Every structure is written in structure tokens, then in C-alpha cells.
Amino acid sequence: MPENLRVKASNFIDETTKISFKFNGKTYYGFKGDTLASALISNNIHLVGRSFKYHRPRGIMTAGSEEPNAIVQLGSDKALTEPNVRATEVEIYEGLEATSQNCWPSVNFDISGINNILSPFLPAGFYYKTFMWPASFWEKYEYFIRKSAGLGKSPTEPDPDIYDHKYIHCDVLIIGAGISGIIAAKIAAKNNLKTLLLEEKNELGGLTIYQDSDFFKIQNKKSSDWLKNEINEIKKLSNLEIKTRTSVAAFHSYNYLLARENLTDHLNKEEKKNKVRQRLLKIRAKNVIIATGSIERPLVFNNNDRPGIMLSSAVKKYADYYGVVCGKKTVFFTNNDSAYESAISLNKKGLSVEAIIDIREKSDSELVKEVEKIGIQIYWSHTVVDARGYKRLKEIIIMPLSKDGMSVIEKKINLKCDCLAIAGGWTPAVHLFTQSGGKLKFREEDQVFLPNVSQSKQISIGSCNGDFKLNEIIKNLIINVKNFLEIKNTEYDNLKIECPSDNVKKNIWLLPSNKVIGKTKPFVDFQNDATAKDIKLALREGFRSIEHVKRYTTTGMGTDQGKLGNMHALGIVADTAGVKMGELGTTTFRPPYTPLTFGTIVGRNVGEFFDIFRKTPMHEWHEKNNAKFENVGQWKRAWYYPINNESMDEAVQRESKAARESAGILDASTLGKIDIQGTDVLEFLNRVYTNAWSKLGIGKCRYGLMLNEDGMVYDDGVTTRLDENHYIMTTTTGGAANVMGKLEDFLQTEWPELDVFLTSITDHFATVSVCGPNSRKILNKIIPDLDLSDKNFPHMSFKDAHIDKIKCRVMRISFTGEQSYEINIQANYGKSVWEKCMEAGKEFNITPYGTEAMHLLRAEKGFIIAGQDTDGTMTPIDLQMDWIVSKKKYDFIGKRSLYRSDTIREDRKQLVGLLTDDPNEVLEEGAQIVAETNKKPVEMLGHVTSSYFSPNLNKSIALAVVISGKKLKGQKMFVPMKNKTISVTIADSVFLDKENKRLNA
Amino acid sequence: MLNYNSPINDKKEYSDLIMSEIEPIIKINLRGKKRDLLTKIGKSLSIIPPTEANTSSGNDNLNIIWLSPDEWMVYSNNKFNSENDNYKLEDGLFNEISKINYGSVTNVTDQWVMINLKGDKVFELFSTSCPFNFNKFKNTKGSVVQTVMNHIDVIIHHKNINDINLFVRRSFSNHLWSWMNDSARFL
């Protein structure tokens, strides 16, 4: 039966609700409100894990998110198990299961504990010096290193939990609901500011809420009672939103913050079903007040990592808040007065405090006097030189300090204890401040980094701003908040505050020992097993910058990000190297402040919402007719339509053949369409395209090429003149939004004098493209009153028409080289028109074809696809499209760049056709092209951009870009592949119907 | 006869929230910079177009929403029964504005799908995926904003308090509809 270490009932734990949970397979009991850590301690379980490198036994050290040791694996379900969770942050619920990490077969007996014996061979940086020989063995070493790396185990199945995001905008965001945050929140909210208060714990009040001390009073009440009242009042304020169990993860620029709200982790399985588990809050605040408090520092001495060695504030919290005693014989070890407050608190509960070890020579504060009155022995000017007890602290050894504090003198004293509460001072939590870009300053007197200059509208208050005494905290925060929020008066202006007087602090980063440092293990970073020894080694090896020392020793690189140890590392570097701490600076604080699950980051963007998809008006028809889809940007485009279990290749061959032999139908709705109106449109078109537009007649269509200012092909499409000042421009599917944006940008910024207006109509029209020798006959059945003769309706022209009284536009343009008509009709009629075409085309075996067949058909004609045959580095001349570059136009976008020395080079990559010697051999797109295979290194002359087997030519064809390709027609080249080399000949890029006779067939 | 197929054709009810596609609704995009354009529009539609950013004006039949200093969208309050109604408005405006070079008139009826959202939880729904600050917006009848929801461009017209007409490009509408329904179940 596990021991029960509960003291008298706490106000914060519901002892009427007993909860059972499992730890390492055994069942224990706690109460509602307990964390896993407090519940374990109440069952006298201190050994919770093994350290990362040395596999030393480790116990719970803190009571908060700064916990380095008590990192557990939650749950065993393959999908739901979660590694590296802090036991100090998990609220227990019925059925919770947790296991120790980084140990095998158990935390009590861990085979890798041998690492501790081998530790002299495993100092910091040993990775860089071992596993080097022989070089061929590296992959063998790597296998074992990977197996032993990391702490917990990742889930192996998809996460079934639900996560969510939410945007919040507020006037004031307050981070932290300790006494500072509560007062700031009330001031803000009562001054009609929309206020959001976030607290990472489940209760408001920080450490004041359980302070319960006659030494700390506000308005003649105990600080904890006064604060309780304030909390009750702020809960009633209508423009104050309070979120608990919410931890701010990141503070980005312009007061944009991310916070994780835990909604159901504290609930049992049934209660959390189908509910959102965690929510990422995306907060934009006009003003931010950081009230994140400070983190207690440990002390660095030999074997300071024994289970049972805990922070003094944690020991107090477990006793006062959770009602749990951390040890039957507690000794305090301190360098300041806060340990005395904890000792008094324990004594009040009837708990044994054996002694206080204080490195200072003396302190006369009220707290010290009270401790002396109680009769607790104080060892002034003493230090702990060793802590003994492998799986649980059994005793400590202390020695007097020399006058200068640099060494120990006289005799050793052994003290029996099972809990050593250490108090090394306080480190302001400035992480979020620096994430936001704020610069810190160093205060020498108590060796803390404090917020100095910020980049955004924010302030820090309370102990994170360097105020540690209650009266200073409250007095300063009121002044600062009033100034910050421009408030004249508050109800707090004349508060009466009583607290102990200022206490003397003494700081020794690495406490002296009676042994040489090489024979000791004073831990600085508990999670990564980095010791003071390692830091000194890094300095001896020449590392000076704190960033380099961090990386060499891995100090501060664990999941706790060195919250406990970074200052000590900095201090030891400064002392050893003889530099000032303020000049060394800190390492960079990066988000997240505490770990975030991937689920929280992703939110609802999983499954069908992983990416956005766009559908054409005919999508339903495609789906029903077994189309396979490809993603073209965000569009789902029909790729091919297999019938009778066809493979993709078979379907594409059939579709391509049918389109040339009779009739094909393609959904071209995704192409960008821009409506252009205005008296200056022709001038505008002349400027944006390379070719000439001034003589484009009404009712005519023209193909155009668009360049970027660097002369590279950017997009292409057909523009139709509907009327005197009315045009429709088409773009590529992928380029639609970019082209629209770019053209609008030019009109607004470069050419505001032009009378031109653009409106996107990409989604307004469905586009049905019917091509092939029988396309005219099909159109004739659908639009019988439209004269489709070549004379009336030539290639590259358009007609207005009606289909069943619905207006439409028919463009006679072709991307396949076949006679072809594109019907543009309002999207909500698109599917119906498609079906009508299919019906009308039945007798002609009209065949729906997808994007793959479309690519093949245009390649047979040598038509480029921007983005397939171009990659942003091809000019029109490179594409052998000199014909489309007007020599007469004064200017167009990119014109000047076509005459740069680089763009007029003869040996640029140029578009060519490729024919394989074996006509059945189809080249791979992207394959390299070389002239010689024996020469080493092989000179790559180009690559294949498009490649297909043409059913209409009954051979393989390809388009490629090759250096000086224009001059190499007829030349033999090679395409080296993994297992063979393919012989090819450079050919014309137009493989079929060079005379374009099929357009008018 | 051609069949009319709107992309969503659905209505969903949640606690304090009702969402439905409202189609077919006439929508016409107007652009222009000339000083007399606003007068022309006013005469044609009997509504003075809004000149202040992100506002709207309207009457029983039509609304005009501000999209940019030289762009507005006109949309009808009521579904139309025949395409002739659609063409009539477009042709009328085209002749009064575009044909005489006062600006551009473009039919965008099927470019945008209109979704109406009503209820106290409308803005809570928006907060799940829209970064815009609705604090002032939700208390201002007639306010308009162009923003994104789950990275999809939308136009939001606050027609009446807690009564929103949301416009999304047709091709994105199915995805957005699914997203909004997914979010609504957690409100």
C-alpha cells in the first residue's frame, strides 16, 4: 500500500472526489485538482524518470512548466499516447495512465544506468570525438545512437482528437493571472477596455492565492484573502474574458500572440468524447501586459539532481496548495529569504523542518527572525557539498564557506533528510518579451535580466519586471499600468501593503566543493544532463559565445528550454572567462514557450480540410463518370477518364486518339478569365503582351505572351475583343490570380492614367471545349441558329449566342490543333451544357478527355505550357517564339530585358523537339540531355520538359530545352538513365500538322 | 431546357445559427473613377453608391457594397425567376455606364455564391477562421469587409445585426460550406 503523505485538507483540492490513476502499471489514488506530480508525491513516489544521457534516477523538482525531470509518457494507445508531458502540468483524471521515460526495463532498474559509471567517457561534446573510426562503421553506430536518442515515444497512428483555432481581438491582453495580472485586468476592464486575461494553470492567483501568511497583508487582510476577493470581483466584469489552462506559446511582431487553450485534457475519457481537445488562440492585442512572474533558481552543487531535491517554492506549493508533504525530514538550502517563508509555512502545518543551510553570512529580516523564534537551526555561511541517496535523497553533507565564498573550510557535517528544498533566487520570465523582439538589460545587484526596450505596445509588470517585494510589485505595477493605458485614477491608488523588508541576496553560480570539479557532478541543465564541468570544458576547448557553449554542451536545448539552468550556465561562463554577465547576453528565446502538440498547430486543417480545393461546375459529372483527378493549384481537374479498368496510359491514348479522329470534350473552366473594359484597353494590352494588339478587330481573338520585367515568360493566353472597349483575357489556370494581381498593380501604381478596369470572371463562366473533326457538327446541334461556316466564324474569332435562351459566348480557339470551339456560359448552367454536348456528340463518339490527354495533344503541336516547358528562365526567343515579339512596339513589360547581354547569348537553353531512336521508348520528364556519355564530368546540356507516346503519330515525342538547341536540329544526343542510355535526335518542336490544316478540317 | 445547378443548394441550422445558400441572386460588378459615375449609378438604380470604405447602401430591391475606391458590387435582395431579369439589369447598367465610357459593368452573378448567415453565433463562427477584427463591425449595420475565411477570399456584408450575406467564389464555395459546417458543430 503506497504511503499517503497528505497534510490537512487544502482549499484547492476536492478531497471528496477520489481519482484512480496508473503510474508504471501500478494503481494509485489522488483527488480532483491534483496534478500527476502532486498525486505521485502524496503517494511518496519521487523517482519518476531517468536522465537523458547518464540515466541517473530523477525525481519531481518543481510544481510548474519549468519542470525538467518529471517528463512522462501519457497513455499507451497507439494513436493517443503522448510523450514528454510534464507531470507537474497534467491534471489527473479517472483512468489516466502514465509511464516513466528513458528507462528499461523499469525506472527502478534501468540497464542504461551503466552510463553513469561510464560518465567520465561521456562528457559534453563526446559525440564529436567518438564514433569516428572506422568511418565505415558510422551507419552501425548511428543505428544504436538513434535507438537511444530522445526521451519518449511518438504515437504511430493518426491523432483522432479534435483541435481548433480561434481569432481574438482585444484592447488589452494580460498574460499571467498572479496578483499583478489580476490587478492589471481589473484596472483595464473597469476602464471599458476589452480585456483578455490568460492563465496557464486551472486556478487564478499565482502563488499569492495560497500565501496565507501574516507577513504579507493588503488592506489589513492576508494577501491571499484579499486576492480571493479581487478574483471574485473580476469574474463579474462583462468586458473581461478570462481563460485558464491557457498558455501563451509565442509573442510575434505587432502584438500578435499564439496561446494554447487546454479544453479537455483534465477530463476523463467519456467526458472528453467529441469535444475539442485544444484550441490555438490567435490573438491580436492593441496593448499587451506581461505578468508572467519569475522562476525560482536551483543551486548548483555536487549531486544536486537526487530525487527528493526540489525547489523551495515547489515544496511550499505542494504543502499549501495541494496539501501534500514532500518529505518527512526537510532541509532548506538557500541564498535568500524566500526559503524562510516556505519553512514557516511547513512548520505551521506541523511538518518537520530539520535545518536551513544559508550561504549568506546573516540576514535580519522578519522572516529570518520568525524562523529563529520557531527554533529551526540555521547554518549561516554554509554550503551543501554533496547529496547522497541513489533513488531517493538520504542525507546531505554541508561545510562552512570561506569568507570570500570561493572555497569550503573546516569540517563536514552530515544531515539526514529525505527532502532538500533549494532556493537560489528568482529569474524573471522574460521569454515572451524577448520573443517579441524586446531587448533586455542586466541588473547587477541581483544578477537578473530584465525587460528594457520593446518593439511593440507592451509592458512587463510584477516579478518578471524585476519587482520581487509585494509592496514594490503592487506600487510599480499600478504606476506602469496607469501610464501605459493612460488611466488617471484606480481603486488601487492608496492600497496599504505590508510585507517583510528587503532581504540580502548572495549569489554563487557554482558552489564550491571539497572535491576537484572533475570528481563532482553539479548539474546545470537537469534535462540534458549538462554539468558545470561541461561548461568549463567548452570554455577550455575555445568556445566563448554563450550560443556556442549552449550548443556544445546542449545546455538549454531540452524541452524545458533551460528555464532552470540557463542563468547558471551564463554565470559560470562569466565567472570562468572573467567577463560580465550583462555583456555575455542570453541565448535566443524561441517559441513555443512550452511544447505545443502538432494537433494544436494544425487545428481543423486535417483530412478533407488539409488543403483547400476548388471545383468546376462540371465536377459532379466528372466524378460520376469515373474521372481521376489531379491537383492543378487548388483546382481538382479531371486528369483522365478510365473505362473498363483502363490504366492511365491506356485511357490517355484512347482519349487523345478520339479527339483527333472524331471529337473530344474538355472542361476548361479553370483557366483564368479577366473582363477588361475601358477606352485604353488596346494600349494596355500592348504594354502587357509582347505582340501587337492595336489592329485586333471586334470579334477577334489573339494569343498573347506575357513576360516579367526580367524578360522571362510569365504567362500566356488568348484575349478576345468583344466590343469597342470590351475584352476578355484568359490566363493559365495556375497564373490566374497572379496575373490579375500583377495587372491591377500596374494599373494602380504605374499607369493610373489609363482608362482600364479589370474584373475577375474566372468562376462566373464555365468553359466547355469541344474539339475534333466533328466538333462543328456537335456545335451545330446545340446552337442551330449560329452560322459556323469558316467564312462567318473563322478560327480565332468569337460569337455571342444563346443556348435555350441562356446567353453564351463561343470562341473558336484551339489548344490541340484541331478545329475547336469553347463555349463560355454562366457557371450554374455549365454542367447542363456539358451534358447537352455529350448527348449531341454521342453519334460522333464524343470522348471526354482530361488534362493528361490535353497535354499530349498540345505537345504534338509544339504548343508550350507556361510552367511546364518554361520555368521562369526562358525568354520568348529561347522558346523559338521570336514571331510573337513585336519589333515595332515602343515598349512592353520585359522588352528591355530581352536585350541584356545574358538574354541575347546564343548558347542559352532553347526549346526543341526530341525523337527517340526507338519510337516506343518514352523519355522521362526532367531527364538530362548530354552530348557525350564518356566524358567525365558529364556536361548537362538540357532536360526534357514534356514527354508522351503519341497515338496519333504512333511514336514517342518530347519537348526539351537544350543549350544552343536552335542550331542542333538533326543532331544526336543522349539521355542517360539509371540502367540505360537513350539515344535521341533533336527535331522540330511541331510534330503534327505543321501547316495547321486540321484547324479548318 | 438547360438545368440550373447552384453549387451548394443547402440550408443548415445550429443552435443560434442558420446558414443557407441564397441563389440565384443578381450580382453586378461596377468599376469607375469618373466623378459622374456615382450619379449615373444612382440614377439607374435609385441608390447612391457608398463612398466610404467598407460601407453599403441599398433599398428594398438592391444593395450596393463598397469594394474599393473605384469598385462596387450590386446585388439583389431577392432571387430572380428568369435570366431575363439578370440580363435586363446588366444591360441597363452597361448601356448607361460602360458603353459611354464611364467605367465598367460586369455580370458576376455566378462568380460569387451568396450564403446567408443569421443568428447570435455568426461572429463566433467567423472567429474560428477569419483574422478580421469584428469588434466594431458586428455593431455596425451595413458594414462590409473583404477578408479570408480558412484562407479563402470572401466578402462579408453585415446587412442587419447578426444577419450576414457572405460572398465566396463559386469554385471555393463547396469547400467553405463544408468548413463552416464543421466549425459550427463545435459552437
Tab-separated table of C-alpha atoms in Angstrom, chain A residues 543-670:
chain	number	residue	atom	x	y	z
A	543	PHE	CA	34.006	28.289	-27.134
A	544	ARG	CA	33.312	31.808	-25.950
A	545	SER	CA	29.905	32.881	-27.202
A	546	ILE	CA	27.040	31.700	-24.995
A	547	GLU	CA	25.298	30.416	-28.152
A	548	HIS	CA	28.279	28.137	-28.866
A	549	VAL	CA	28.538	26.966	-25.254
A	550	LYS	CA	24.819	26.183	-25.375
A	551	ARG	CA	25.153	24.061	-28.464
A	552	TYR	CA	28.365	22.312	-27.461
A	553	THR	CA	27.034	21.320	-24.048
A	554	THR	CA	23.321	21.145	-25.050
A	555	THR	CA	22.531	23.320	-22.023
A	556	GLY	CA	19.090	24.789	-22.513
A	557	MET	CA	18.267	22.623	-25.506
A	558	GLY	CA	15.792	20.275	-23.822
A	559	THR	CA	12.002	20.545	-23.850
A	560	ASP	CA	12.230	22.864	-20.818
A	561	GLN	CA	14.477	25.200	-22.858
A	562	GLY	CA	16.730	25.584	-19.841
A	563	LYS	CA	14.233	27.524	-17.747
A	564	LEU	CA	16.030	26.481	-14.561
A	565	GLY	CA	19.619	26.345	-15.709
A	566	ASN	CA	20.317	28.991	-18.351
A	567	MET	CA	21.228	31.706	-15.871
A	568	HIS	CA	23.637	29.386	-14.054
A	569	ALA	CA	25.287	28.462	-17.334
A	570	LEU	CA	25.680	32.131	-18.140
A	571	GLY	CA	27.023	32.855	-14.652
A	572	ILE	CA	29.570	30.044	-14.788
A	573	VAL	CA	30.758	31.139	-18.222
A	574	ALA	CA	31.070	34.731	-17.000
A	575	ASP	CA	32.949	33.755	-13.831
A	576	THR	CA	35.257	31.347	-15.623
A	577	ALA	CA	36.002	33.571	-18.584
A	578	GLY	CA	36.232	36.707	-16.452
A	579	VAL	CA	33.569	38.609	-18.368
A	580	LYS	CA	30.476	40.475	-17.193
A	581	MET	CA	27.203	38.584	-17.428
A	582	GLY	CA	25.468	41.614	-18.851
A	583	GLU	CA	27.919	41.685	-21.745
A	584	LEU	CA	27.523	37.982	-22.500
A	585	GLY	CA	23.805	38.315	-23.042
A	586	THR	CA	21.332	35.452	-23.170
A	587	THR	CA	20.696	32.787	-25.777
A	588	THR	CA	17.763	33.443	-28.090
A	589	PHE	CA	14.353	32.623	-26.657
A	590	ARG	CA	12.277	30.962	-29.314
A	591	PRO	CA	8.639	29.921	-29.407
A	592	PRO	CA	6.897	27.881	-28.247
A	593	TYR	CA	7.347	28.805	-24.605
A	594	THR	CA	6.021	25.379	-23.654
A	595	PRO	CA	5.618	22.497	-26.104
A	596	LEU	CA	2.643	22.526	-28.488
A	597	THR	CA	1.049	19.445	-29.966
A	598	PHE	CA	1.042	19.280	-33.749
A	599	GLY	CA	-2.713	18.948	-33.494
A	600	THR	CA	-3.000	22.366	-31.895
A	601	ILE	CA	-0.891	23.924	-34.611
A	602	VAL	CA	-2.878	22.273	-37.387
A	603	GLY	CA	-6.346	22.776	-35.928
A	604	ARG	CA	-9.098	21.612	-38.230
A	605	ASN	CA	-6.876	21.559	-41.315
A	606	VAL	CA	-6.766	17.777	-41.422
A	607	GLY	CA	-8.422	15.207	-43.655
A	608	GLU	CA	-10.674	16.908	-46.180
A	609	PHE	CA	-9.517	20.301	-44.841
A	610	PHE	CA	-5.806	19.595	-45.174
A	611	ASP	CA	-5.798	21.753	-48.268
A	612	ILE	CA	-8.374	23.899	-49.982
A	613	PHE	CA	-9.885	22.515	-53.139
A	614	ARG	CA	-11.703	24.246	-55.971
A	615	LYS	CA	-14.287	22.546	-58.117
A	616	THR	CA	-15.500	23.327	-61.599
A	617	PRO	CA	-19.229	23.464	-62.369
A	618	MET	CA	-18.928	20.068	-64.099
A	619	HIS	CA	-17.145	18.353	-61.222
A	620	GLU	CA	-20.114	16.218	-60.274
A	621	TRP	CA	-20.352	14.879	-63.802
A	622	HIS	CA	-16.649	14.025	-63.857
A	623	GLU	CA	-16.941	12.169	-60.548
A	624	LYS	CA	-19.945	10.230	-61.736
A	625	ASN	CA	-18.074	9.248	-64.854
A	626	ASN	CA	-15.133	7.810	-63.026
A	627	ALA	CA	-12.702	10.629	-63.710
A	628	LYS	CA	-9.413	10.548	-61.871
A	629	PHE	CA	-8.424	13.996	-60.679
A	630	GLU	CA	-5.176	15.843	-60.475
A	631	ASN	CA	-4.467	18.922	-58.415
A	632	VAL	CA	-3.707	21.953	-60.507
A	633	GLY	CA	-3.004	24.524	-57.864
A	634	GLN	CA	-6.074	24.237	-55.682
A	635	TRP	CA	-8.311	23.036	-58.519
A	636	LYS	CA	-9.413	19.456	-58.910
A	637	ARG	CA	-9.147	18.888	-62.653
A	638	ALA	CA	-10.233	15.756	-64.439
A	639	TRP	CA	-6.972	14.035	-65.315
A	640	TYR	CA	-8.283	11.105	-67.320
A	641	TYR	CA	-11.466	9.046	-67.562
A	642	PRO	CA	-10.613	5.352	-67.410
A	643	ILE	CA	-13.232	2.943	-68.678
A	644	ASN	CA	-13.282	-0.845	-68.292
A	645	ASN	CA	-10.344	-0.875	-65.863
A	646	GLU	CA	-8.026	1.014	-68.169
A	647	SER	CA	-4.673	2.107	-66.892
A	648	MET	CA	-3.884	5.804	-67.072
A	649	ASP	CA	-1.742	5.273	-70.121
A	650	GLU	CA	-4.459	3.342	-71.930
A	651	ALA	CA	-7.092	5.961	-71.125
A	652	VAL	CA	-4.897	8.831	-72.282
A	653	GLN	CA	-4.034	7.101	-75.524
A	654	ARG	CA	-7.715	6.434	-76.229
A	655	GLU	CA	-8.787	9.966	-75.362
A	656	SER	CA	-6.075	11.583	-77.473
A	657	LYS	CA	-6.875	9.428	-80.469
A	658	ALA	CA	-10.594	10.104	-80.199
A	659	ALA	CA	-10.065	13.867	-80.033
A	660	ARG	CA	-8.149	13.828	-83.317
A	661	GLU	CA	-10.240	11.242	-85.091
A	662	SER	CA	-13.712	12.427	-84.207
A	663	ALA	CA	-14.481	14.645	-81.187
A	664	GLY	CA	-13.166	15.316	-77.723
A	665	ILE	CA	-14.622	17.414	-74.913
A	666	LEU	CA	-12.565	19.097	-72.189
A	667	ASP	CA	-13.559	21.051	-69.089
A	668	ALA	CA	-11.524	24.236	-69.467
A	669	SER	CA	-13.367	26.165	-66.728
A	670	THR	CA	-10.283	26.563	-64.570
